[in-house]
Backbone as ProteinMPNN parsed JSONL, in Angstrom:
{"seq_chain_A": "XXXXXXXXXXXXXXXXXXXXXXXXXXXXXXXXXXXXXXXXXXXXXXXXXXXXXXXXXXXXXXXXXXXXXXXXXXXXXXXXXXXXXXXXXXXXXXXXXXXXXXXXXXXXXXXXXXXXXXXXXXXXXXXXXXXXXXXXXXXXXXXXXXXXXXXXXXXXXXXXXXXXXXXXXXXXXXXXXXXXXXXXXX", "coords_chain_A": {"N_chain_A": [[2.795, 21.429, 4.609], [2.787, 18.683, 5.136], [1.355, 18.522, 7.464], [-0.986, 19.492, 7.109], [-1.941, 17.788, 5.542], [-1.773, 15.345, 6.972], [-3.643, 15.746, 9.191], [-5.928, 16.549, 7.894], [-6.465, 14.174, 6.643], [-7.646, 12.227, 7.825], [-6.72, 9.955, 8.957], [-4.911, 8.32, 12.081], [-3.559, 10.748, 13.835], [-2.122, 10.651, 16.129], [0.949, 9.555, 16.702], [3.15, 9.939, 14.264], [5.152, 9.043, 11.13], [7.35, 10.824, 9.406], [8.475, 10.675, 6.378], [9.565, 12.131, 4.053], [10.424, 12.343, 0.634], [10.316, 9.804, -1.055], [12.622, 7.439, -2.443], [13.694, 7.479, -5.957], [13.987, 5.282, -7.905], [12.386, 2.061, -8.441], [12.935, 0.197, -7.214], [14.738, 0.719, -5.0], [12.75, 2.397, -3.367], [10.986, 0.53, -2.736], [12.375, -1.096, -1.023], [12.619, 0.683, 1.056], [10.141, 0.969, 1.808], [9.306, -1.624, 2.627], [10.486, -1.305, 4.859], [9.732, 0.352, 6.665], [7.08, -0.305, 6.342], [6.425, -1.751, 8.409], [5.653, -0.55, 10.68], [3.894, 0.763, 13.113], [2.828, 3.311, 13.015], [1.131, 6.621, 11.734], [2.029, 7.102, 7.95], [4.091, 9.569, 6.429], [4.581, 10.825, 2.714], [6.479, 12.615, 0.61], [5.547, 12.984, -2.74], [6.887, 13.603, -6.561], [4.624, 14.605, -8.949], [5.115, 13.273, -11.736], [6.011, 10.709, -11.103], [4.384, 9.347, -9.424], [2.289, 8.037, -9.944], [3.453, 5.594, -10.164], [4.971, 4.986, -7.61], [2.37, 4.537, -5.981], [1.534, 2.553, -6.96], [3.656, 0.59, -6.124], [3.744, 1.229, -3.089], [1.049, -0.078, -3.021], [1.897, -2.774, -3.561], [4.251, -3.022, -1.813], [2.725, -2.679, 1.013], [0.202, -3.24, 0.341], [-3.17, -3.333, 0.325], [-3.721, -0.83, 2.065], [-5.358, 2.172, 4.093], [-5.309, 4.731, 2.886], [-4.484, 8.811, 2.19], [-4.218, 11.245, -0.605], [-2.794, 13.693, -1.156], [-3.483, 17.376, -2.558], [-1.952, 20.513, -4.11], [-2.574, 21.786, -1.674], [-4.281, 23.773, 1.032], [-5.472, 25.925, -0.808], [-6.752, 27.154, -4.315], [-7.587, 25.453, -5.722], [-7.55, 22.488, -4.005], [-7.476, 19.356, -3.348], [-8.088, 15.618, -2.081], [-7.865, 12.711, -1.992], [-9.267, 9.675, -0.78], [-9.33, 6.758, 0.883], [-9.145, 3.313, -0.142], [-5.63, 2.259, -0.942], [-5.817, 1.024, -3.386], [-8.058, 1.574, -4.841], [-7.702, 4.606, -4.517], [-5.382, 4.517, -6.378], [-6.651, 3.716, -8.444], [-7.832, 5.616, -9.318], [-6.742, 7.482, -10.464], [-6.335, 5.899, -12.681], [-8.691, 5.924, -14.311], [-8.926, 8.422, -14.924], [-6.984, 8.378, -17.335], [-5.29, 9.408, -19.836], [-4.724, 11.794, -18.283], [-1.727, 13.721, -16.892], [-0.765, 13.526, -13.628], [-0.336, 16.597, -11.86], [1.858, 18.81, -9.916], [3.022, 19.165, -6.535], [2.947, 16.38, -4.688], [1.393, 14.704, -0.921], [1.242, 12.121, 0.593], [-0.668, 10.386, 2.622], [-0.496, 7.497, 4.569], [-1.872, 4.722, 6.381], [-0.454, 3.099, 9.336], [0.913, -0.139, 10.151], [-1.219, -2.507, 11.388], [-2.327, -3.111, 14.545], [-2.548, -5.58, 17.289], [-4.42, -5.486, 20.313], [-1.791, -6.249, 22.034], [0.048, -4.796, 20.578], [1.435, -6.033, 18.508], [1.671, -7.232, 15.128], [-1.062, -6.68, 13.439], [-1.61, -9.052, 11.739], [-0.638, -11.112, 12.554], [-1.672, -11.412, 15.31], [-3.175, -13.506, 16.075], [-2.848, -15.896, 17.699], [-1.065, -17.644, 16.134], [1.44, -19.901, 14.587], [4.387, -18.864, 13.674], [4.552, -18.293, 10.255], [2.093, -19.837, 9.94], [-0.78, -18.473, 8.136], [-3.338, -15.75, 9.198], [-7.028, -15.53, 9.294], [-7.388, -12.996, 8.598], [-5.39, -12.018, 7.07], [-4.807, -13.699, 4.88], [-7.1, -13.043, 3.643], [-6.659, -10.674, 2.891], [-4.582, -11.22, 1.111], [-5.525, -11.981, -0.694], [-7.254, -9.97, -1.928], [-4.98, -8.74, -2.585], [-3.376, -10.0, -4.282], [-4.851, -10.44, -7.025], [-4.219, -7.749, -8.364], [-1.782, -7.515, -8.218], [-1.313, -9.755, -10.189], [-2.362, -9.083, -12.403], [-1.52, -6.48, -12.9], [1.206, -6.979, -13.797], [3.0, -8.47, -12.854], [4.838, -11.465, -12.316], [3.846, -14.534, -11.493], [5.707, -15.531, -9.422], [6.84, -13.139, -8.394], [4.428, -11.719, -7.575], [3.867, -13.201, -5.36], [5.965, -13.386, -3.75], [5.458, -10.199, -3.01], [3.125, -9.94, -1.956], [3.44, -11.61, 0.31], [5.676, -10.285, 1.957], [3.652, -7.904, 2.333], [1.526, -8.869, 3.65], [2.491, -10.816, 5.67], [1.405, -13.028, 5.119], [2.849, -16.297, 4.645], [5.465, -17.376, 1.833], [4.968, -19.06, 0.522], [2.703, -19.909, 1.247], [1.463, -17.566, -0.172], [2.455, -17.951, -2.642], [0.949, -20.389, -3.749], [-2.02, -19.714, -3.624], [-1.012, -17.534, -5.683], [-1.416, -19.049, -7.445], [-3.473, -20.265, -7.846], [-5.378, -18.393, -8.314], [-4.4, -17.629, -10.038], [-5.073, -19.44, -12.588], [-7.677, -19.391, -11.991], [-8.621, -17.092, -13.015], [-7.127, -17.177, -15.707], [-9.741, -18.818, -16.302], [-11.47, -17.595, -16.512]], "CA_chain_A": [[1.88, 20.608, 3.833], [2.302, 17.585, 5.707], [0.771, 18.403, 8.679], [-2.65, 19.593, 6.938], [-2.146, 16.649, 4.984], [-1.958, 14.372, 7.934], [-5.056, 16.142, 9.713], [-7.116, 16.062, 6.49], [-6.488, 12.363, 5.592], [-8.66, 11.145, 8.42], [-6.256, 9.006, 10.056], [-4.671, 8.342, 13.29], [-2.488, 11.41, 14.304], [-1.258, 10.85, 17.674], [2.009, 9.001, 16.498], [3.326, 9.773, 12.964], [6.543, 9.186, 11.03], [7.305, 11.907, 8.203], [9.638, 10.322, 5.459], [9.438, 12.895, 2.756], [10.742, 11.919, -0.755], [10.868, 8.484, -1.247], [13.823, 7.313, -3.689], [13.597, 7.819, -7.29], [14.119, 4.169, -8.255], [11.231, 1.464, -7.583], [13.937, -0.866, -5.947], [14.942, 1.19, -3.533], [11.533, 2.882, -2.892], [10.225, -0.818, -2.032], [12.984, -1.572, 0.191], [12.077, 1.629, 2.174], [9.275, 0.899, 1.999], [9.137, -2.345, 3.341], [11.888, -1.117, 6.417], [9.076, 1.675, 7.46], [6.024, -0.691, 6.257], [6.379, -2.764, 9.553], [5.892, 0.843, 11.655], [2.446, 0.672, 13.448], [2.262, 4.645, 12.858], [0.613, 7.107, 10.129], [3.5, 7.562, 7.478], [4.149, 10.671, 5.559], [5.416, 11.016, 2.307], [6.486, 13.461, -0.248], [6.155, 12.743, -4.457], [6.57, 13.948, -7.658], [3.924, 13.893, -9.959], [5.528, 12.61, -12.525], [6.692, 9.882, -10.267], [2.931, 9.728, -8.396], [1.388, 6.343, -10.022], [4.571, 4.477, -10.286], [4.78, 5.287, -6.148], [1.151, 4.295, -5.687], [1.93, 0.777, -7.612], [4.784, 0.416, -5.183], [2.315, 1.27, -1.976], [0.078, -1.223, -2.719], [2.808, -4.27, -3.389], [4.715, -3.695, -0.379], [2.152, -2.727, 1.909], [-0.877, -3.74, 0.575], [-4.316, -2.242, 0.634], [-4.073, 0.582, 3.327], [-5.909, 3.231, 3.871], [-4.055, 6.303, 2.376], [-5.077, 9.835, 1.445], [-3.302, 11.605, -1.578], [-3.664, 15.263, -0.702], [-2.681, 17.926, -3.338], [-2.708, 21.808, -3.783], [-3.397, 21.826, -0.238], [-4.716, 25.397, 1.098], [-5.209, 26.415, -2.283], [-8.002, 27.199, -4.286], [-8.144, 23.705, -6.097], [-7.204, 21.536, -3.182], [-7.387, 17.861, -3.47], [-7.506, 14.853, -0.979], [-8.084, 11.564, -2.266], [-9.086, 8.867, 0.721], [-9.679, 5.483, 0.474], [-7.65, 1.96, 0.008], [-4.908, 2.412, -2.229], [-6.055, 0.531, -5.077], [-9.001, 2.426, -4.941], [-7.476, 5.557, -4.786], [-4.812, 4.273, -7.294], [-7.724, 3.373, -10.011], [-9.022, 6.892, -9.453], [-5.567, 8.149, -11.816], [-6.203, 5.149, -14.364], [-9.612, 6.343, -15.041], [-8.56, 9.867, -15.813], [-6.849, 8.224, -18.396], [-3.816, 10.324, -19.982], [-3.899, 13.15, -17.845], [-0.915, 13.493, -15.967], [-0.731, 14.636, -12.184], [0.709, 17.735, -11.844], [2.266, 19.702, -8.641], [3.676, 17.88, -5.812], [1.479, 15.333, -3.329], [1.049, 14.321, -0.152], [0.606, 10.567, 0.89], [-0.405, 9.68, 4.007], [-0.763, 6.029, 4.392], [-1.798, 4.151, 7.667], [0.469, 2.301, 9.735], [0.593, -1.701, 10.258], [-2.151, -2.41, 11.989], [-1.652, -3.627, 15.469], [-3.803, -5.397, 17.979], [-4.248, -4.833, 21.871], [-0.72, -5.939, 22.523], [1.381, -4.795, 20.349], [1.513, -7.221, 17.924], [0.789, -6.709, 14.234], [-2.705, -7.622, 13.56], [-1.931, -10.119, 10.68], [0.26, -12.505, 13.456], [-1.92, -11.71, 16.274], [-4.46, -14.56, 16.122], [-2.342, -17.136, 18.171], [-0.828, -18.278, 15.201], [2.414, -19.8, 14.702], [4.959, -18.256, 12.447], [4.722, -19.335, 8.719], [0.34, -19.751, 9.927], [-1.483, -16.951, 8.307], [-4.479, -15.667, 10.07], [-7.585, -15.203, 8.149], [-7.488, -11.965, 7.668], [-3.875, -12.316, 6.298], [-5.573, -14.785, 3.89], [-8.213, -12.304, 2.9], [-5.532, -9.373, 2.364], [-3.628, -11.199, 0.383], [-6.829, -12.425, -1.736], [-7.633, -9.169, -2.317], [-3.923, -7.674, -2.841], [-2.819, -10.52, -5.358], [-5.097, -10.17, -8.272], [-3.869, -6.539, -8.713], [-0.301, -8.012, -8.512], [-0.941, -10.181, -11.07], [-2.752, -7.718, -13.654], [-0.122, -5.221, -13.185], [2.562, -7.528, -14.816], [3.957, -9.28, -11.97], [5.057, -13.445, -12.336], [3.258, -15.623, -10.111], [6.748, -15.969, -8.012], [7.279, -12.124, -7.697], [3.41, -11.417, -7.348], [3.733, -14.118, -4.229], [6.79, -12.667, -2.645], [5.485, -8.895, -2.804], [2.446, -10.471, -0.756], [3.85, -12.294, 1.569], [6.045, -9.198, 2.582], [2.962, -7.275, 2.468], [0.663, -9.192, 4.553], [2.695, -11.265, 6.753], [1.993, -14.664, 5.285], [4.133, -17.367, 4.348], [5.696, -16.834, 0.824], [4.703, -20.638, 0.162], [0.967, -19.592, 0.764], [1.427, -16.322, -1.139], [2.947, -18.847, -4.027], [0.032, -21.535, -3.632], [-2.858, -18.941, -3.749], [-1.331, -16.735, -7.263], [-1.654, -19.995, -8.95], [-4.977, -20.427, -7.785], [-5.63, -17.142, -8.664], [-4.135, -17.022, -12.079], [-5.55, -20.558, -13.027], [-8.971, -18.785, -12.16], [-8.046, -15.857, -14.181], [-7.35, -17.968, -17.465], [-10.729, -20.127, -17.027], [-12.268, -16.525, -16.776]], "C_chain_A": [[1.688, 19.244, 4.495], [1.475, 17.157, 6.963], [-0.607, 18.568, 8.629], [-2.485, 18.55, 6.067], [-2.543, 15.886, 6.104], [-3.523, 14.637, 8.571], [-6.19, 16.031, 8.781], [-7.607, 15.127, 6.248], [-7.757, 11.738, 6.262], [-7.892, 10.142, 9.475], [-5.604, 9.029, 11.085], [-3.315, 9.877, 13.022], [-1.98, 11.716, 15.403], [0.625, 10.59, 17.273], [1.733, 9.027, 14.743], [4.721, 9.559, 12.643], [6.932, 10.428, 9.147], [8.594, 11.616, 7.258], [10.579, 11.141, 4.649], [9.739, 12.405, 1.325], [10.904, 11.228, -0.883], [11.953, 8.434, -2.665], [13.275, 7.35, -5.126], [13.15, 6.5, -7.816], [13.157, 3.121, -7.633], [11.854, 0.904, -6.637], [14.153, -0.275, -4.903], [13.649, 1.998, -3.058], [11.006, 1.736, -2.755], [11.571, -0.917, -1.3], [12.915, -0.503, 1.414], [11.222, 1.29, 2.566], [8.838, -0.469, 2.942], [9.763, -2.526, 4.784], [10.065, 0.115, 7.26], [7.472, 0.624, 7.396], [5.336, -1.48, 8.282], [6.0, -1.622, 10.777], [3.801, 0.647, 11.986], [2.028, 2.195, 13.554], [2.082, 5.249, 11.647], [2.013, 7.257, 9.732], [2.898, 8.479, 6.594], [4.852, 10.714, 4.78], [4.857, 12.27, 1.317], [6.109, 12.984, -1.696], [5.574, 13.377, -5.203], [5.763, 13.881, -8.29], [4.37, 13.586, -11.203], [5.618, 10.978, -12.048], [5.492, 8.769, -9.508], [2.37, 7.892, -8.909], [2.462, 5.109, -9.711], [4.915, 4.433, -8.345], [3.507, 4.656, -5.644], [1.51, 2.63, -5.894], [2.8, 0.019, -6.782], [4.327, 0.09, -3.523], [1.866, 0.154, -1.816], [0.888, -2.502, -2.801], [3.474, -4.164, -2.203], [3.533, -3.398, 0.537], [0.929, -2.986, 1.557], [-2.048, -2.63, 0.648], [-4.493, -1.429, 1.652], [-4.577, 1.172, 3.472], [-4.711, 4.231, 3.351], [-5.31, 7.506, 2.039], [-3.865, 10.521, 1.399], [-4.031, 12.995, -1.669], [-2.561, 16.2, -2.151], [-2.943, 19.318, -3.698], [-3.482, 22.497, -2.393], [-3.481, 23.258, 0.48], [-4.793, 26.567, 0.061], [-6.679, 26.429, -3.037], [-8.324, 25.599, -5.369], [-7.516, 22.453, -5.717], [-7.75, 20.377, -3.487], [-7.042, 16.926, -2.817], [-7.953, 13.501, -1.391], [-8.411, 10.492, -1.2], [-9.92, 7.448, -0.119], [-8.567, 4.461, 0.931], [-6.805, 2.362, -1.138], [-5.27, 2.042, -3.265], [-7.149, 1.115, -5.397], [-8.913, 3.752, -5.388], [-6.062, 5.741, -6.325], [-5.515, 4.258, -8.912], [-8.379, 4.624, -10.207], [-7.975, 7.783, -10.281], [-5.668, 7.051, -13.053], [-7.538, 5.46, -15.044], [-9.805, 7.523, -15.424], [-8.085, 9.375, -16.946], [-5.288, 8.722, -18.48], [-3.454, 11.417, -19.162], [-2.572, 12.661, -16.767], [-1.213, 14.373, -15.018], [0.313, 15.669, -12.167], [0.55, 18.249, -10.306], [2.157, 18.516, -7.349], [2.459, 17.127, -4.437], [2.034, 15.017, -2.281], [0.812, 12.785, 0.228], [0.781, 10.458, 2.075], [-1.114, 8.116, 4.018], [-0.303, 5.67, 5.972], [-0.607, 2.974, 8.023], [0.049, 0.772, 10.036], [-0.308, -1.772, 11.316], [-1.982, -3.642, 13.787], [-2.521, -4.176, 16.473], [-3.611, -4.866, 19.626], [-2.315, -5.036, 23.027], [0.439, -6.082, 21.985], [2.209, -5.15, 18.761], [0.87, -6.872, 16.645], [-0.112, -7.771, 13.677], [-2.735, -9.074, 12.435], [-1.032, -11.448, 11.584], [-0.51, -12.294, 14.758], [-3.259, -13.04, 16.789], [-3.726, -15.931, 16.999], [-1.527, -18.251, 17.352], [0.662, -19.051, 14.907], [2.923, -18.988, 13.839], [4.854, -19.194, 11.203], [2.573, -19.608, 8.743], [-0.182, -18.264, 9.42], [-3.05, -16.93, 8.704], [-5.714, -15.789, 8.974], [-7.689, -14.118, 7.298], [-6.112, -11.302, 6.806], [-4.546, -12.602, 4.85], [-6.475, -13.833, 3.209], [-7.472, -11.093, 2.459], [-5.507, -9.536, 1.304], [-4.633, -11.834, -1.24], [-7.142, -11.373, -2.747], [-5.976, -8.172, -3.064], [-3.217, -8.643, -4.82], [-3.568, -10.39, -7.001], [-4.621, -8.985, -9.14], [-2.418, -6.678, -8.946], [-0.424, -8.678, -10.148], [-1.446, -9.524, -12.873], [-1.829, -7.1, -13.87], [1.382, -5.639, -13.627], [3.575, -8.251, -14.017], [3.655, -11.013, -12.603], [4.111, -13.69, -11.219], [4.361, -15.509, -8.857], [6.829, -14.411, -7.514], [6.105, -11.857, -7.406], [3.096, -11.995, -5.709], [4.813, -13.301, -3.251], [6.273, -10.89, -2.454], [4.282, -9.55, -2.062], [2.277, -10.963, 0.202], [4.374, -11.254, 2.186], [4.315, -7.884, 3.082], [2.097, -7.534, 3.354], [0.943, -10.131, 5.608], [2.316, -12.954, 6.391], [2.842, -15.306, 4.605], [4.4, -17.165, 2.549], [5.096, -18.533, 0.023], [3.024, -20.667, 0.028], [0.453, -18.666, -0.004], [1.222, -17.018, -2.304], [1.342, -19.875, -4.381], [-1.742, -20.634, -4.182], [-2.642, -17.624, -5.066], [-1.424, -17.559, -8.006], [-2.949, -20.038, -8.455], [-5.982, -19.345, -8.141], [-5.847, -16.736, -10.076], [-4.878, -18.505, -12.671], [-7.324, -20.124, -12.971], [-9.507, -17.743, -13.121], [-8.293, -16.292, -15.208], [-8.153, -18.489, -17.381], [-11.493, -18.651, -17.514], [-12.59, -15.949, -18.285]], "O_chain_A": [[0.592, 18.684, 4.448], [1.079, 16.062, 7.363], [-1.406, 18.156, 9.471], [-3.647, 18.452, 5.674], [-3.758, 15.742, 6.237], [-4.432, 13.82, 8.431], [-7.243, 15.437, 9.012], [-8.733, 14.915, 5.798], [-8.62, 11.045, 5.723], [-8.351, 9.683, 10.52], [-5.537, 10.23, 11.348], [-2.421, 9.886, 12.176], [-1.466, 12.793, 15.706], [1.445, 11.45, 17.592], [0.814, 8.542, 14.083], [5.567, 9.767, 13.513], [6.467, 10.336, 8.011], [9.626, 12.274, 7.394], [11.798, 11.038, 4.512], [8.69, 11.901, 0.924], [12.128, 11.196, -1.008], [11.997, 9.217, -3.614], [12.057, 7.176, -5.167], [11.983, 6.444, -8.204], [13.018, 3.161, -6.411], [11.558, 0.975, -5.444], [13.764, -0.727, -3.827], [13.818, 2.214, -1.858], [9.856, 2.088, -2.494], [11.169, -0.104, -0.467], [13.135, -0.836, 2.578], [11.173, 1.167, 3.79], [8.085, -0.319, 3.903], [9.646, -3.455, 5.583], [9.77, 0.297, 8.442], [6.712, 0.768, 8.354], [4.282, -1.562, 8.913], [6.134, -2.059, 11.92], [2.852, 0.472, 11.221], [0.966, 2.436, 14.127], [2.579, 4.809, 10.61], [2.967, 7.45, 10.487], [1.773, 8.443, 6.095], [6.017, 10.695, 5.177], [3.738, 12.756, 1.154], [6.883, 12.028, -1.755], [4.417, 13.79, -5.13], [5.745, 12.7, -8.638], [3.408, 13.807, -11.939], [5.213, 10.119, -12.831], [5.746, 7.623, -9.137], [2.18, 6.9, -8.207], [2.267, 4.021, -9.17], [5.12, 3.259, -8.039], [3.738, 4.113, -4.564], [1.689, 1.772, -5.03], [2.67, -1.204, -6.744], [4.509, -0.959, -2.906], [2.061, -0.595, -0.858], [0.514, -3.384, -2.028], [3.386, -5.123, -1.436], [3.342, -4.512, 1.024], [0.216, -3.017, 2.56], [-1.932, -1.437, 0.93], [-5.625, -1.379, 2.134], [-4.899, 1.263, 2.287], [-3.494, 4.269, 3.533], [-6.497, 7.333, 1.765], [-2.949, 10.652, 2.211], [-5.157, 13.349, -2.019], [-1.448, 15.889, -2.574], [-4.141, 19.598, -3.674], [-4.417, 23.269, -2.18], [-2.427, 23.885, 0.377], [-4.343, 27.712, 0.094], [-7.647, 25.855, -2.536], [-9.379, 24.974, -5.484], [-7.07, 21.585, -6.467], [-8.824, 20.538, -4.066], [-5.827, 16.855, -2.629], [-8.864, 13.27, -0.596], [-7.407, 10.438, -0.489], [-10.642, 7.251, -1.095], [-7.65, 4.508, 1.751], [-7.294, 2.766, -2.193], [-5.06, 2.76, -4.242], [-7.232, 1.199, -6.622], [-9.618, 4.218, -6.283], [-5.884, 6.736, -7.027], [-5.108, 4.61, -10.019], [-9.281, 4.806, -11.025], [-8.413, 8.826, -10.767], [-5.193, 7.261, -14.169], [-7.604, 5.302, -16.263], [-10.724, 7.813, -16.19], [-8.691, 9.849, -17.907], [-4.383, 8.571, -17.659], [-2.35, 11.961, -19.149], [-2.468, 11.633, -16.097], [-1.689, 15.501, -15.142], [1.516, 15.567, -12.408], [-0.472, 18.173, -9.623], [1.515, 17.472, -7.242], [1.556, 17.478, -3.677], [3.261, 14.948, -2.357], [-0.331, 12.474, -0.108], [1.853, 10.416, 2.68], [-2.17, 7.811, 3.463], [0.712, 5.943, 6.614], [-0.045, 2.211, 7.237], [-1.15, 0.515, 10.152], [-0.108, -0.986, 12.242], [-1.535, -4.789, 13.824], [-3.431, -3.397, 16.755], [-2.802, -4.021, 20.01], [-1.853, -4.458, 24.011], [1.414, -6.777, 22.27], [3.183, -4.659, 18.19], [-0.233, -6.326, 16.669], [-0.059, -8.989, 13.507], [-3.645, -9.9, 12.36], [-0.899, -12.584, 11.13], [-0.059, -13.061, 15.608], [-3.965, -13.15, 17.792], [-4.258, -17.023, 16.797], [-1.343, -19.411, 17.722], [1.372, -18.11, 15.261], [2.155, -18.314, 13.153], [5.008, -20.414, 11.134], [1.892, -19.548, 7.719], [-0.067, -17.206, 10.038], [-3.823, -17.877, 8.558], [-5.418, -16.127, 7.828], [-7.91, -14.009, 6.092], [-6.038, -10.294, 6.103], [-4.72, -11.79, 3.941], [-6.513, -13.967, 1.985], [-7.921, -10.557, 1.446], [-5.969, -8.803, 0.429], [-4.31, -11.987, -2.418], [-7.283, -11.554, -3.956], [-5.999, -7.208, -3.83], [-2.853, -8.178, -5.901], [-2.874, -10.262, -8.01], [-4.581, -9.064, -10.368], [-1.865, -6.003, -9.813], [0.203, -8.232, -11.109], [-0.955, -9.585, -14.001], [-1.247, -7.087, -14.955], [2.38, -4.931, -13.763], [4.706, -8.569, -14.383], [2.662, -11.529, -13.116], [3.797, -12.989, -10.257], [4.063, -15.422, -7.666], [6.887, -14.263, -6.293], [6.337, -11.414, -6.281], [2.306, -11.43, -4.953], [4.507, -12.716, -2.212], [6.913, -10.326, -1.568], [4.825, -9.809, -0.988], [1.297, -10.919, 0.946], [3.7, -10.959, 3.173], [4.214, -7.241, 4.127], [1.71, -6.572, 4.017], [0.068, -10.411, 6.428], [2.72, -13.91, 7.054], [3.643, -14.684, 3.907], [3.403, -16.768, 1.947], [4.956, -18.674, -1.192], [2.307, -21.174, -0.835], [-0.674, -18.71, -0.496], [0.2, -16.914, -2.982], [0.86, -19.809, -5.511], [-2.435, -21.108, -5.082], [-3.571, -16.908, -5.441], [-1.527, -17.303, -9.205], [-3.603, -19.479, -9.336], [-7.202, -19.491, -8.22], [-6.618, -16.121, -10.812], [-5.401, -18.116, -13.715], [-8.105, -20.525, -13.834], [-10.549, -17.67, -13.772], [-9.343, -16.073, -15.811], [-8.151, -19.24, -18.356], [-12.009, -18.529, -18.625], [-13.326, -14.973, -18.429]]}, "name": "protein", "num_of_chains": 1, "seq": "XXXXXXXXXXXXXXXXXXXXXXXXXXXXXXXXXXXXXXXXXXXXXXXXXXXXXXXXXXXXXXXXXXXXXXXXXXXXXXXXXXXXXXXXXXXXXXXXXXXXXXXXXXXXXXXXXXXXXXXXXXXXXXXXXXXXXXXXXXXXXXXXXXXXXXXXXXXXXXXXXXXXXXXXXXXXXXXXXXXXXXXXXX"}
């Protein structure tokens, strides 16, 4: 399954890494997650559906909007491949509503994105450390409002973005108040 998963998804398959079951527990399924996030190759995992949104929610805080595709029933006659950015493909189980996912999935989710040498693309702009690039800045624009909807603090909404996109946890911090202060005029 993971290999017509991987070929299905769309994304790079020269270099992959194949996890399978991430941990049960969110804590330790974000600290995997953030040990393998830093990997500039496709990753493969296994999960439960039971397990399946609470995994997705996890996805997108440590790593951020990725591409992923959530393959399911795969060579089967009601196969299923989901593609997109995570939160995209994440909002495509909150607008089902109650149903629950059933029978086990597929996630392939792209690797850190890297530029010509090496270097992952959110530090390669000449930047120092602790500088985030712009498109750091625009990640984390786009990653934090979904942090802070989904029930995160300002301080943990900031540190799961900073891990996620590489900038400074001080600009993470600086940008969910500006965020959430926009929020409440809303």
């Amino acid at each position: 399954a993971a290999i017509s998963a991987l070929i299905a998804s769309g994304l790079p398959t020269e270099r992959f890494t194949f996890i399978g079951f991430l941990p049960r527990r969110s804590k330790e399924r974000r600290a995997l997650l953030t040990e393998v996030g830093t990997l500039p190759y496709t990753l493969i995992f296994y999960e439960a559906p039971h397990r399946l949104l609470t995994c997705l929610d996890d996805l997108l805080a440590v790593l951020g909007d990725r591409q992923v595709a959530v393959a399911h029933e795969l060579t089967k006659l009601h196969e299923d491949i989901a593609r997109g950015g995570l939160a995209e493909v994440r909002g495509r189980w909150s607008s089902v509503g109650a149903a629950t996912p059933r029978g086990e999935y597929v996630l392939v989710v792209a690797g850190l994105p890297q530029d010509d040498n090496g270097r992952p693309a959110t530090l390669s702009d000449g930047l120092e450390p602790g500088q985030a690039s712009a498109g750091a800045m625009a990640a984390a624009r786009e990653l934090l409002p979904g942090l802070l909807a989904s029930g995160y603090g300002t301080r943990a909404a900031a540190t799961e973005c900073a891990k996620a996109t590489g900038i400074s946890k001080r600009s993470a911090y600086q940008l969910a108040l500006e965020i959430a202060k926009e929020s409440g005029e809303g």
